[in-house]
Short mmCIF file of C-alpha atoms and ligand atoms in Angstrom, two decimals:
data_model
loop_
_atom_site.label_atom_id
_atom_site.label_comp_id
_atom_site.label_asym_id
_atom_site.label_seq_id
_atom_site.Cartn_x
_atom_site.Cartn_y
_atom_site.Cartn_z
CA UNK A 1 0.00 0.00 0.00
CA UNK A 2 1.30 3.47 -0.84
CA UNK A 3 2.25 5.61 2.15
CA UNK A 4 -0.33 8.23 2.97
CA UNK A 5 0.58 11.79 3.87
CA UNK A 6 -2.70 12.43 5.66
CA UNK A 7 -5.32 10.31 7.35
CA UNK A 8 -8.75 9.55 5.93
CA UNK A 9 -11.47 12.05 6.85
CA UNK A 10 -12.52 11.25 10.39
CA UNK A 11 -14.54 12.84 13.19
CA UNK A 12 -12.49 14.79 15.74
CA UNK A 13 -12.39 14.14 19.45
CA UNK A 14 -14.73 16.72 21.02
CA UNK A 15 -14.08 17.90 24.57
CA UNK A 16 -15.07 20.68 26.95
CA UNK A 17 -12.95 22.36 29.62
CA UNK A 18 -13.32 25.40 31.86
CA UNK A 19 -10.74 28.11 31.31
CA UNK A 20 -9.45 31.18 29.50
CA UNK A 21 -9.18 30.45 25.78
CA UNK A 22 -6.26 32.87 25.37
CA UNK A 23 -4.09 30.45 27.35
CA UNK A 24 -4.78 27.41 25.19
CA UNK A 25 -1.79 25.63 23.65
CA UNK A 26 -3.50 24.70 20.39
CA UNK A 27 -2.90 25.30 16.70
CA UNK A 28 -5.89 27.62 16.30
CA UNK A 29 -8.24 29.45 18.62
CA UNK A 30 -11.62 30.76 17.50
CA UNK A 31 -12.68 34.30 18.35
CA UNK A 32 -16.32 35.35 18.90
CA UNK A 33 -15.83 38.62 17.04
CA UNK A 34 -18.21 41.18 15.55
CA UNK A 35 -18.54 42.08 11.88
CA UNK A 36 -16.16 45.04 12.18
CA UNK A 37 -13.27 42.74 13.18
CA UNK A 38 -11.98 45.72 15.17
CA UNK A 39 -12.20 44.11 18.59
CA UNK A 40 -14.72 44.52 21.38
CA UNK A 41 -15.48 43.08 24.81
CA UNK A 42 -15.81 39.53 26.06
CA UNK A 43 -13.61 36.88 24.53
CA UNK A 44 -12.86 39.18 21.57
CA UNK A 45 -11.33 41.79 23.88
CA UNK A 46 -9.40 39.14 25.79
CA UNK A 47 -7.93 37.65 22.59
CA UNK A 48 -6.90 41.06 21.22
CA UNK A 49 -5.26 42.03 24.54
CA UNK A 50 -3.36 38.75 24.78
CA UNK A 51 -2.31 38.69 21.12
CA UNK A 52 -1.13 42.30 21.07
CA UNK A 53 -1.63 45.08 18.48
CA UNK A 54 -0.48 42.97 15.52
CA UNK A 55 -3.83 41.15 15.63
CA UNK A 56 -5.77 44.36 15.08
CA UNK A 57 -3.36 45.29 12.29
CA UNK A 58 -4.08 42.00 10.52
CA UNK A 59 -7.80 42.54 10.98
CA UNK A 60 -7.47 46.03 9.50
CA UNK A 61 -5.69 44.48 6.49
CA UNK A 62 -8.70 42.21 5.96
CA UNK A 63 -11.00 45.24 6.08
CA UNK A 64 -8.77 47.15 3.65
CA UNK A 65 -8.60 44.13 1.33
CA UNK A 66 -11.04 41.22 0.98
CA UNK A 67 -13.61 42.28 3.60
CA UNK A 68 -14.36 46.00 3.12
CA UNK A 69 -17.85 45.61 4.60
CA UNK A 70 -16.65 43.39 7.43
CA UNK A 71 -17.21 39.71 8.15
CA UNK A 72 -20.83 38.54 7.70
CA UNK A 73 -22.64 36.69 10.48
CA UNK A 74 -22.01 32.95 10.32
CA UNK A 75 -18.75 33.21 8.39
CA UNK A 76 -15.14 32.81 9.53
CA UNK A 77 -11.72 34.17 8.56
CA UNK A 78 -8.20 33.50 9.81
CA UNK A 79 -5.33 35.72 10.90
CA UNK A 80 -2.08 35.10 12.70
CA UNK A 81 -2.15 34.99 16.49
CA UNK A 82 0.41 37.61 17.57
CA UNK A 83 1.83 36.76 20.98
CA UNK A 84 -0.62 33.93 21.68
CA UNK A 85 0.66 30.38 22.01
CA UNK A 86 -1.66 29.39 19.16
CA UNK A 87 -0.52 29.84 15.55
CA UNK A 88 -3.81 31.12 14.17
CA UNK A 89 -6.89 33.02 15.29
CA UNK A 90 -10.06 32.16 13.40
CA UNK A 91 -12.57 34.99 13.73
CA UNK A 92 -16.25 34.25 13.42
CA UNK A 93 -19.32 36.41 13.97
CA UNK A 94 -22.20 34.88 15.86
CA UNK A 95 -25.83 35.92 15.41
CA UNK A 96 -26.90 38.67 17.83
CA UNK A 97 -30.15 37.64 19.49
CA UNK A 98 -30.68 41.23 20.72
CA UNK A 99 -30.71 42.31 17.06
CA UNK A 100 -33.32 39.68 16.16
CA UNK A 101 -30.81 37.17 14.78
CA UNK A 102 -32.43 33.99 16.12
CA UNK A 103 -31.71 31.53 13.29
CA UNK A 104 -29.85 28.51 14.73
CA UNK A 105 -28.42 27.69 11.28
CA UNK A 106 -26.41 30.92 11.44
CA UNK A 107 -24.93 29.93 14.79
CA UNK A 108 -24.17 26.40 13.56
CA UNK A 109 -22.43 27.96 10.56
CA UNK A 110 -20.03 29.79 12.91
CA UNK A 111 -18.77 26.44 14.18
CA UNK A 112 -18.78 24.56 10.86
CA UNK A 113 -17.07 27.44 9.01
CA UNK A 114 -14.46 27.84 11.76
CA UNK A 115 -13.62 24.14 11.50
CA UNK A 116 -13.55 24.33 7.71
CA UNK A 117 -11.00 27.17 7.94
CA UNK A 118 -9.04 25.17 10.54
CA UNK A 119 -8.79 22.34 8.00
CA UNK A 120 -7.50 24.78 5.37
CA UNK A 121 -4.83 25.92 7.84
CA UNK A 122 -3.82 22.34 8.60
CA UNK A 123 -4.64 22.78 12.28
CA UNK A 124 -4.69 19.60 14.34
CA UNK A 125 -6.03 21.13 17.57
CA UNK A 126 -8.68 23.85 17.74
CA UNK A 127 -10.12 25.69 20.76
CA UNK A 128 -13.49 27.40 20.51
CA UNK A 129 -15.55 29.58 22.88
CA UNK A 130 -19.32 29.55 23.35
CA UNK A 131 -19.95 31.89 20.40
CA UNK A 132 -23.02 34.14 20.92
CA UNK A 133 -23.55 33.02 24.53
CA UNK A 134 -22.35 36.33 26.03
CA UNK A 135 -23.05 39.82 24.69
CA UNK A 136 -25.08 38.33 21.81
CA UNK A 137 -27.56 36.83 24.23
CA UNK A 138 -28.06 33.17 23.24
CA UNK A 139 -28.98 30.58 25.85
CA UNK A 140 -25.86 28.61 26.80
CA UNK A 141 -27.63 25.24 26.51
CA UNK A 142 -28.75 26.02 22.97
CA UNK A 143 -25.25 27.18 22.03
CA UNK A 144 -23.79 24.01 23.55
CA UNK A 145 -26.15 21.70 21.64
CA UNK A 146 -25.49 23.45 18.33
CA UNK A 147 -21.73 23.67 18.88
CA UNK A 148 -21.30 20.04 19.93
CA UNK A 149 -23.44 18.78 17.07
CA UNK A 150 -21.45 20.84 14.56
CA UNK A 151 -18.14 19.59 15.95
CA UNK A 152 -19.23 15.97 15.97
CA UNK A 153 -20.44 16.27 12.39
CA UNK A 154 -17.08 17.58 11.21
CA UNK A 155 -15.07 15.30 8.95
CA UNK A 156 -11.57 16.28 7.96
CA UNK A 157 -8.01 15.12 7.48
CA UNK A 158 -6.41 17.69 9.77
CA UNK A 159 -8.50 18.55 12.84
CA UNK A 160 -8.17 15.84 15.48
CA UNK A 161 -9.17 17.66 18.67
CA UNK A 162 -11.98 20.20 19.07
CA UNK A 163 -11.85 21.71 22.54
CA UNK A 164 -14.60 24.00 23.80
CA UNK A 165 -13.07 26.35 26.38
CA UNK A 166 -15.76 27.76 28.62
CA UNK A 167 -15.84 30.64 31.05
CA UNK A 168 -17.39 29.48 34.33
CA UNK A 169 -18.94 26.31 35.70
CA UNK A 170 -22.48 26.86 34.30
CA UNK A 171 -21.10 27.10 30.74
CA UNK A 172 -18.94 24.02 31.25
CA UNK A 173 -21.93 22.09 32.62
CA UNK A 174 -24.04 23.07 29.61
CA UNK A 175 -21.39 21.65 27.27
CA UNK A 176 -21.01 18.53 29.39
CA UNK A 177 -24.76 17.96 29.09
CA UNK A 178 -24.56 18.41 25.33
CA UNK A 179 -21.66 15.98 25.10
N1 AR6 B 201 -12.13 32.47 27.37
C1 AR6 B 201 -13.19 31.68 27.11
N2 AR6 B 201 -14.46 32.15 27.09
C2 AR6 B 201 -14.65 33.46 27.34
C3 AR6 B 201 -13.59 34.36 27.60
C4 AR6 B 201 -12.28 33.80 27.61
N3 AR6 B 201 -11.20 34.56 27.84
N4 AR6 B 201 -14.12 35.59 27.80
C5 AR6 B 201 -15.45 35.49 27.68
N5 AR6 B 201 -15.79 34.20 27.41
P1 AR6 B 201 -18.85 37.03 24.22
P2 AR6 B 201 -20.66 36.88 21.88
C6 AR6 B 201 -17.11 33.60 27.18
O1 AR6 B 201 -19.67 38.12 24.80
O2 AR6 B 201 -21.82 36.57 22.76
C7 AR6 B 201 -17.76 41.18 21.87
O3 AR6 B 201 -17.82 42.50 22.29
C8 AR6 B 201 -18.33 34.31 27.69
O4 AR6 B 201 -18.53 34.02 29.09
O5 AR6 B 201 -17.39 37.15 24.27
O6 AR6 B 201 -20.48 36.07 20.64
C9 AR6 B 201 -17.52 41.06 20.37
O7 AR6 B 201 -16.70 42.09 19.88
C10 AR6 B 201 -19.44 33.69 26.83
O8 AR6 B 201 -19.84 32.42 27.35
O9 AR6 B 201 -19.24 36.78 22.64
C11 AR6 B 201 -18.91 41.15 19.83
O10 AR6 B 201 -19.34 42.49 19.71
C12 AR6 B 201 -18.72 33.43 25.50
O11 AR6 B 201 -17.32 33.56 25.77
C13 AR6 B 201 -19.74 40.45 20.87
O12 AR6 B 201 -19.03 40.59 22.10
C14 AR6 B 201 -19.10 34.40 24.39
O13 AR6 B 201 -19.31 35.68 24.94
C15 AR6 B 201 -19.88 38.98 20.58
O14 AR6 B 201 -20.76 38.40 21.53
#
């Protein structure tokens, strides 16, 4: 049999831990950004602070180039990761329930698109937050169900570990229930 350079498409291992995603030693971390890509509060603010100003510079390059109107809800885009231990930050924009964005397919798309980009980057380990479960107002149990289902449905040659990194015990418990 000829040697293979990559494995057959397979489902990743999906896990949930409590912690600060900026400290994860993974190939790529996912950011719950907003369409402007210019930073904000929550996990977005934490990632930009930990990565340093180069992250905002890379986001500004995306706005000046391929994304003049910003990143649409449900899509994902990658940058470098500045001073983070990770090699890549994958930015996605969750639906904002307070703005009437209640379509679960848009939230699912955040997770599936982030993992699709992770495959393109050749990432083996990916850490994701509970996108839309903070400022954007989604129920943590609904986010957990959608996120876990999307991760378990992923099939790729690169991503082997999908780790949801949750802030606080209630968020961790929601993901443990979904798992
Ligand atoms: N590590 C892991 N999870 C975190 C961290 C962290 N360091 N910090 C917060 N969380 P949010 P959204 C959790 O509000 O709802 C920003 O201003 C948090 O407890 O960060 O998608 C953006 O710029 C919650 O469970 O993201 C957008 O404008 C989850 O991460 C907007 O907020 C998501 O909360 C996006 O809102």
